PDB file of C-alpha atoms in Angstrom:
ATOM      1  CA  MET A   1     -14.263  -6.444   0.486  1.00  0.00           C
ATOM      2  CA  SER A   2     -16.482  -3.452   1.204  1.00  0.00           C
ATOM      3  CA  ALA A   3     -16.168  -0.204  -0.739  1.00  0.00           C
ATOM      4  CA  LEU A   4     -14.173   2.373   1.212  1.00  0.00           C
ATOM      5  CA  TYR A   5     -14.344   4.983  -1.546  1.00  0.00           C
ATOM      6  CA  THR A   6     -16.393   5.714  -4.638  1.00  0.00           C
ATOM      7  CA  VAL A   7     -14.626   5.967  -7.973  1.00  0.00           C
ATOM      8  CA  GLU A   8     -14.960   9.798  -7.709  1.00  0.00           C
ATOM      9  CA  GLU A   9     -13.368   9.849  -4.277  1.00  0.00           C
ATOM     10  CA  ILE A  10     -10.460   7.670  -5.505  1.00  0.00           C
ATOM     11  CA  ARG A  11      -9.917  10.098  -8.381  1.00  0.00           C
ATOM     12  CA  LYS A  12      -9.656  12.966  -5.838  1.00  0.00           C
ATOM     13  CA  ILE A  13      -7.276  10.980  -3.706  1.00  0.00           C
ATOM     14  CA  VAL A  14      -4.875  10.425  -6.545  1.00  0.00           C
ATOM     15  CA  GLU A  15      -4.950  14.132  -7.463  1.00  0.00           C
ATOM     16  CA  ARG A  16      -3.426  14.926  -4.024  1.00  0.00           C
ATOM     17  CA  ASP A  17       0.293  14.839  -3.293  1.00  0.00           C
ATOM     18  CA  GLU A  18       1.786  12.030  -1.308  1.00  0.00           C
ATOM     19  CA  GLY A  19       2.656  12.998   2.270  1.00  0.00           C
ATOM     20  CA  GLN A  20       2.244  11.987   5.878  1.00  0.00           C
ATOM     21  CA  PHE A  21      -1.074  10.252   5.278  1.00  0.00           C
ATOM     22  CA  LEU A  22      -0.910   9.126   1.676  1.00  0.00           C
ATOM     23  CA  GLU A  23       1.473   6.879  -0.343  1.00  0.00           C
ATOM     24  CA  PHE A  24       1.191   5.811  -3.967  1.00  0.00           C
ATOM     25  CA  LYS A  25       2.940   2.772  -5.560  1.00  0.00           C
ATOM     26  CA  SER A  26       3.054   1.802  -9.160  1.00  0.00           C
ATOM     27  CA  LEU A  27       3.101  -2.019  -9.464  1.00  0.00           C
ATOM     28  CA  TRP A  28       4.946  -2.116 -12.755  1.00  0.00           C
ATOM     29  CA  ASP A  29       8.598  -2.575 -13.408  1.00  0.00           C
ATOM     30  CA  LEU A  30       9.100   0.084 -16.146  1.00  0.00           C
ATOM     31  CA  SER A  31      12.751  -0.831 -16.685  1.00  0.00           C
ATOM     32  CA  ALA A  32      11.693  -4.106 -18.285  1.00  0.00           C
ATOM     33  CA  ASP A  33      10.837  -4.203 -21.971  1.00  0.00           C
ATOM     34  CA  PRO A  34       7.838  -4.695 -22.121  1.00  0.00           C
ATOM     35  CA  PRO A  35       6.994  -3.532 -18.663  1.00  0.00           C
ATOM     36  CA  ARG A  36       5.970  -6.248 -16.238  1.00  0.00           C
ATOM     37  CA  VAL A  37       4.408  -6.489 -12.808  1.00  0.00           C
ATOM     38  CA  LEU A  38       6.604  -6.188  -9.870  1.00  0.00           C
ATOM     39  CA  ASP A  39       7.660  -9.408  -8.024  1.00  0.00           C
ATOM     40  CA  ARG A  40       4.891 -10.336  -5.567  1.00  0.00           C
ATOM     41  CA  ARG A  41       7.313 -10.546  -2.698  1.00  0.00           C
ATOM     42  CA  GLU A  42       8.582  -7.093  -3.345  1.00  0.00           C
ATOM     43  CA  VAL A  43       4.918  -5.818  -3.256  1.00  0.00           C
ATOM     44  CA  ARG A  44       4.247  -7.748   0.005  1.00  0.00           C
ATOM     45  CA  ASP A  45       7.404  -6.286   1.557  1.00  0.00           C
ATOM     46  CA  PHE A  46       6.406  -2.804   0.541  1.00  0.00           C
ATOM     47  CA  ILE A  47       2.925  -3.153   1.911  1.00  0.00           C
ATOM     48  CA  ALA A  48       4.288  -4.478   5.272  1.00  0.00           C
ATOM     49  CA  GLU A  49       6.586  -1.548   5.626  1.00  0.00           C
ATOM     50  CA  GLN A  50       4.101   1.134   4.614  1.00  0.00           C
ATOM     51  CA  VAL A  51       1.228  -0.248   6.787  1.00  0.00           C
ATOM     52  CA  ALA A  52       3.552  -0.457   9.804  1.00  0.00           C
ATOM     53  CA  ALA A  53       4.841   2.990   9.152  1.00  0.00           C
ATOM     54  CA  PHE A  54       1.264   4.448   8.875  1.00  0.00           C
ATOM     55  CA  ALA A  55       0.159   2.509  11.982  1.00  0.00           C
ATOM     56  CA  ASN A  56       3.158   3.778  14.008  1.00  0.00           C
ATOM     57  CA  ALA A  57       2.369   7.331  13.081  1.00  0.00           C
ATOM     58  CA  ASP A  58      -1.211   8.739  12.620  1.00  0.00           C
ATOM     59  CA  GLY A  59      -2.605   6.304  10.054  1.00  0.00           C
ATOM     60  CA  GLY A  60      -3.018   6.828   6.382  1.00  0.00           C
ATOM     61  CA  THR A  61      -3.972   5.376   2.992  1.00  0.00           C
ATOM     62  CA  LEU A  62      -1.798   3.274   0.658  1.00  0.00           C
ATOM     63  CA  VAL A  63      -2.840   3.327  -2.981  1.00  0.00           C
ATOM     64  CA  LEU A  64      -1.353   0.573  -5.147  1.00  0.00           C
ATOM     65  CA  GLY A  65      -1.452   0.953  -8.878  1.00  0.00           C
ATOM     66  CA  VAL A  66      -0.744   4.629  -8.992  1.00  0.00           C
ATOM     67  CA  SER A  67       2.615   6.216  -9.726  1.00  0.00           C
ATOM     68  CA  ASP A  68       4.262   8.864  -7.490  1.00  0.00           C
ATOM     69  CA  ASP A  69       2.912  11.572  -9.819  1.00  0.00           C
ATOM     70  CA  GLY A  70      -0.684  10.339  -9.554  1.00  0.00           C
ATOM     71  CA  GLU A  71      -0.909   8.550 -12.844  1.00  0.00           C
ATOM     72  CA  ILE A  72      -3.258   5.512 -12.567  1.00  0.00           C
ATOM     73  CA  THR A  73      -1.147   2.631 -13.773  1.00  0.00           C
ATOM     74  CA  GLY A  74      -3.232  -0.239 -12.514  1.00  0.00           C
ATOM     75  CA  HIS A  75      -1.928  -3.692 -11.874  1.00  0.00           C
ATOM     76  CA  GLY A  76      -1.783  -7.034 -13.612  1.00  0.00           C
ATOM     77  CA  TYR A  77      -2.113  -9.487 -10.686  1.00  0.00           C
ATOM     78  CA  PRO A  78      -4.653 -12.296 -10.413  1.00  0.00           C
ATOM     79  CA  GLU A  79      -7.323 -12.178  -7.546  1.00  0.00           C
ATOM     80  CA  GLU A  80      -5.258 -14.697  -5.577  1.00  0.00           C
ATOM     81  CA  ALA A  81      -2.254 -12.253  -5.480  1.00  0.00           C
ATOM     82  CA  VAL A  82      -4.577  -9.370  -4.428  1.00  0.00           C
ATOM     83  CA  ARG A  83      -5.785 -11.498  -1.525  1.00  0.00           C
ATOM     84  CA  GLU A  84      -2.226 -12.160  -0.481  1.00  0.00           C
ATOM     85  CA  PHE A  85      -1.478  -8.450  -0.568  1.00  0.00           C
ATOM     86  CA  PHE A  86      -4.544  -7.628   1.527  1.00  0.00           C
ATOM     87  CA  ALA A  87      -3.540 -10.288   4.102  1.00  0.00           C
ATOM     88  CA  VAL A  88      -0.094  -8.897   4.734  1.00  0.00           C
ATOM     89  CA  PRO A  89      -0.965  -6.516   7.635  1.00  0.00           C
ATOM     90  CA  GLU A  90      -2.371  -9.418   9.678  1.00  0.00           C
ATOM     91  CA  ARG A  91       0.314 -11.973   8.637  1.00  0.00           C
ATOM     92  CA  ARG A  92       3.506 -10.068   8.579  1.00  0.00           C
ATOM     93  CA  LEU A  93       3.127  -7.448  11.305  1.00  0.00           C
ATOM     94  CA  ARG A  94       3.448  -7.772  15.081  1.00  0.00           C
ATOM     95  CA  PRO A  95       0.965  -7.068  16.443  1.00  0.00           C
ATOM     96  CA  ALA A  96      -1.237  -7.617  13.511  1.00  0.00           C
ATOM     97  CA  VAL A  97      -2.833  -4.473  12.137  1.00  0.00           C
ATOM     98  CA  ARG A  98      -6.562  -4.523  11.055  1.00  0.00           C
ATOM     99  CA  VAL A  99      -6.882  -2.491   7.895  1.00  0.00           C
ATOM    100  CA  GLU A 100      -9.686  -1.810   5.443  1.00  0.00           C
ATOM    101  CA  CYS A 101      -9.006  -2.853   1.803  1.00  0.00           C
ATOM    102  CA  GLN A 102     -10.642  -2.146  -1.479  1.00  0.00           C
ATOM    103  CA  ALA A 103     -10.050  -3.266  -4.994  1.00  0.00           C
ATOM    104  CA  ALA A 104     -11.542  -0.787  -7.491  1.00  0.00           C
ATOM    105  CA  GLU A 105     -11.379   0.003 -11.158  1.00  0.00           C
ATOM    106  CA  VAL A 106     -10.643   3.607 -12.053  1.00  0.00           C
ATOM    107  CA  GLU A 107     -10.273   4.720 -15.700  1.00  0.00           C
ATOM    108  CA  GLY A 108     -10.332   1.102 -16.807  1.00  0.00           C
ATOM    109  CA  ARG A 109      -7.359   0.230 -14.526  1.00  0.00           C
ATOM    110  CA  ALA A 110      -7.369  -1.834 -11.359  1.00  0.00           C
ATOM    111  CA  VAL A 111      -6.160  -0.152  -8.164  1.00  0.00           C
ATOM    112  CA  LEU A 112      -5.894  -1.417  -4.626  1.00  0.00           C
ATOM    113  CA  LEU A 113      -6.463   0.790  -1.498  1.00  0.00           C
ATOM    114  CA  ILE A 114      -5.456   0.046   2.058  1.00  0.00           C
ATOM    115  CA  SER A 115      -6.646   2.335   4.795  1.00  0.00           C
ATOM    116  CA  VAL A 116      -4.481   2.092   7.904  1.00  0.00           C
ATOM    117  CA  PRO A 117      -5.586   3.308  11.348  1.00  0.00           C
ATOM    118  CA  ASN A 118      -3.223   4.666  14.004  1.00  0.00           C
ATOM    119  CA  HIS A 119      -2.235   1.628  16.183  1.00  0.00           C
ATOM    120  CA  PRO A 120      -2.090   1.913  20.060  1.00  0.00           C
ATOM    121  CA  GLU A 121       1.083  -0.260  20.148  1.00  0.00           C
ATOM    122  CA  ALA A 122       4.319   0.000  18.243  1.00  0.00           C
ATOM    123  CA  VAL A 123       4.077  -2.214  15.097  1.00  0.00           C
ATOM    124  CA  MET A 124       6.965  -4.186  13.857  1.00  0.00           C
ATOM    125  CA  VAL A 125       7.573  -5.868  10.508  1.00  0.00           C
ATOM    126  CA  ASP A 126       8.744  -9.379  11.306  1.00  0.00           C
ATOM    127  CA  GLY A 127      12.477  -9.253  11.460  1.00  0.00           C
ATOM    128  CA  ASP A 128      12.800  -5.737  10.037  1.00  0.00           C
ATOM    129  CA  GLY A 129      12.306  -3.284  12.907  1.00  0.00           C
ATOM    130  CA  PHE A 130       9.760  -0.562  13.616  1.00  0.00           C
ATOM    131  CA  PRO A 131       9.107   1.747  10.555  1.00  0.00           C
ATOM    132  CA  TYR A 132       7.132   4.910  10.929  1.00  0.00           C
ATOM    133  CA  ARG A 133       5.975   7.723   8.727  1.00  0.00           C
ATOM    134  CA  VAL A 134       7.620  11.163   8.739  1.00  0.00           C
ATOM    135  CA  GLY A 135       6.142  13.370   6.084  1.00  0.00           C
ATOM    136  CA  ASP A 136       6.408  11.411   2.730  1.00  0.00           C
ATOM    137  CA  ARG A 137       9.189   9.136   4.016  1.00  0.00           C
ATOM    138  CA  VAL A 138       9.494   5.992   6.088  1.00  0.00           C
ATOM    139  CA  VAL A 139      12.086   6.011   8.894  1.00  0.00           C
ATOM    140  CA  LYS A 140      13.132   2.693  10.430  1.00  0.00           C
ATOM    141  CA  GLU A 141      13.997   2.206  14.067  1.00  0.00           C
ATOM    142  CA  PRO A 142      15.849  -1.154  14.987  1.00  0.00           C
ATOM    143  CA  GLN A 143      14.022  -3.795  16.903  1.00  0.00           C
TER     144      GLN A 143
END
């Protein structure tokens, strides 16, 4: 995995507000006591939906390990899970979407970044329709 961003650039990204081109996702279930990492399947589903939505709009960046308010929360997944997460755009989307991925450490916490280009064809999440990005939301069109 090549470095898309420097640590300083990542800090600047997380200072921005989510919107058409930027989405944050904390990877912790804070309702659990003590907090625990989200189920891997839930994370893979989220990645598939967000990447397809960005690809069907004008592209964007997904930052995992950061809460909606920009707090860097990190993640607690092993390297094998991170590889699974980064493989989602090619495995779960039709047509497959080539993204650029980066694992980085910011303020002592591990974050994951996925940079998504605009895609020339409509991208579908296998069995779940065609999501696309409108502002800071994902809207789904049926298959």
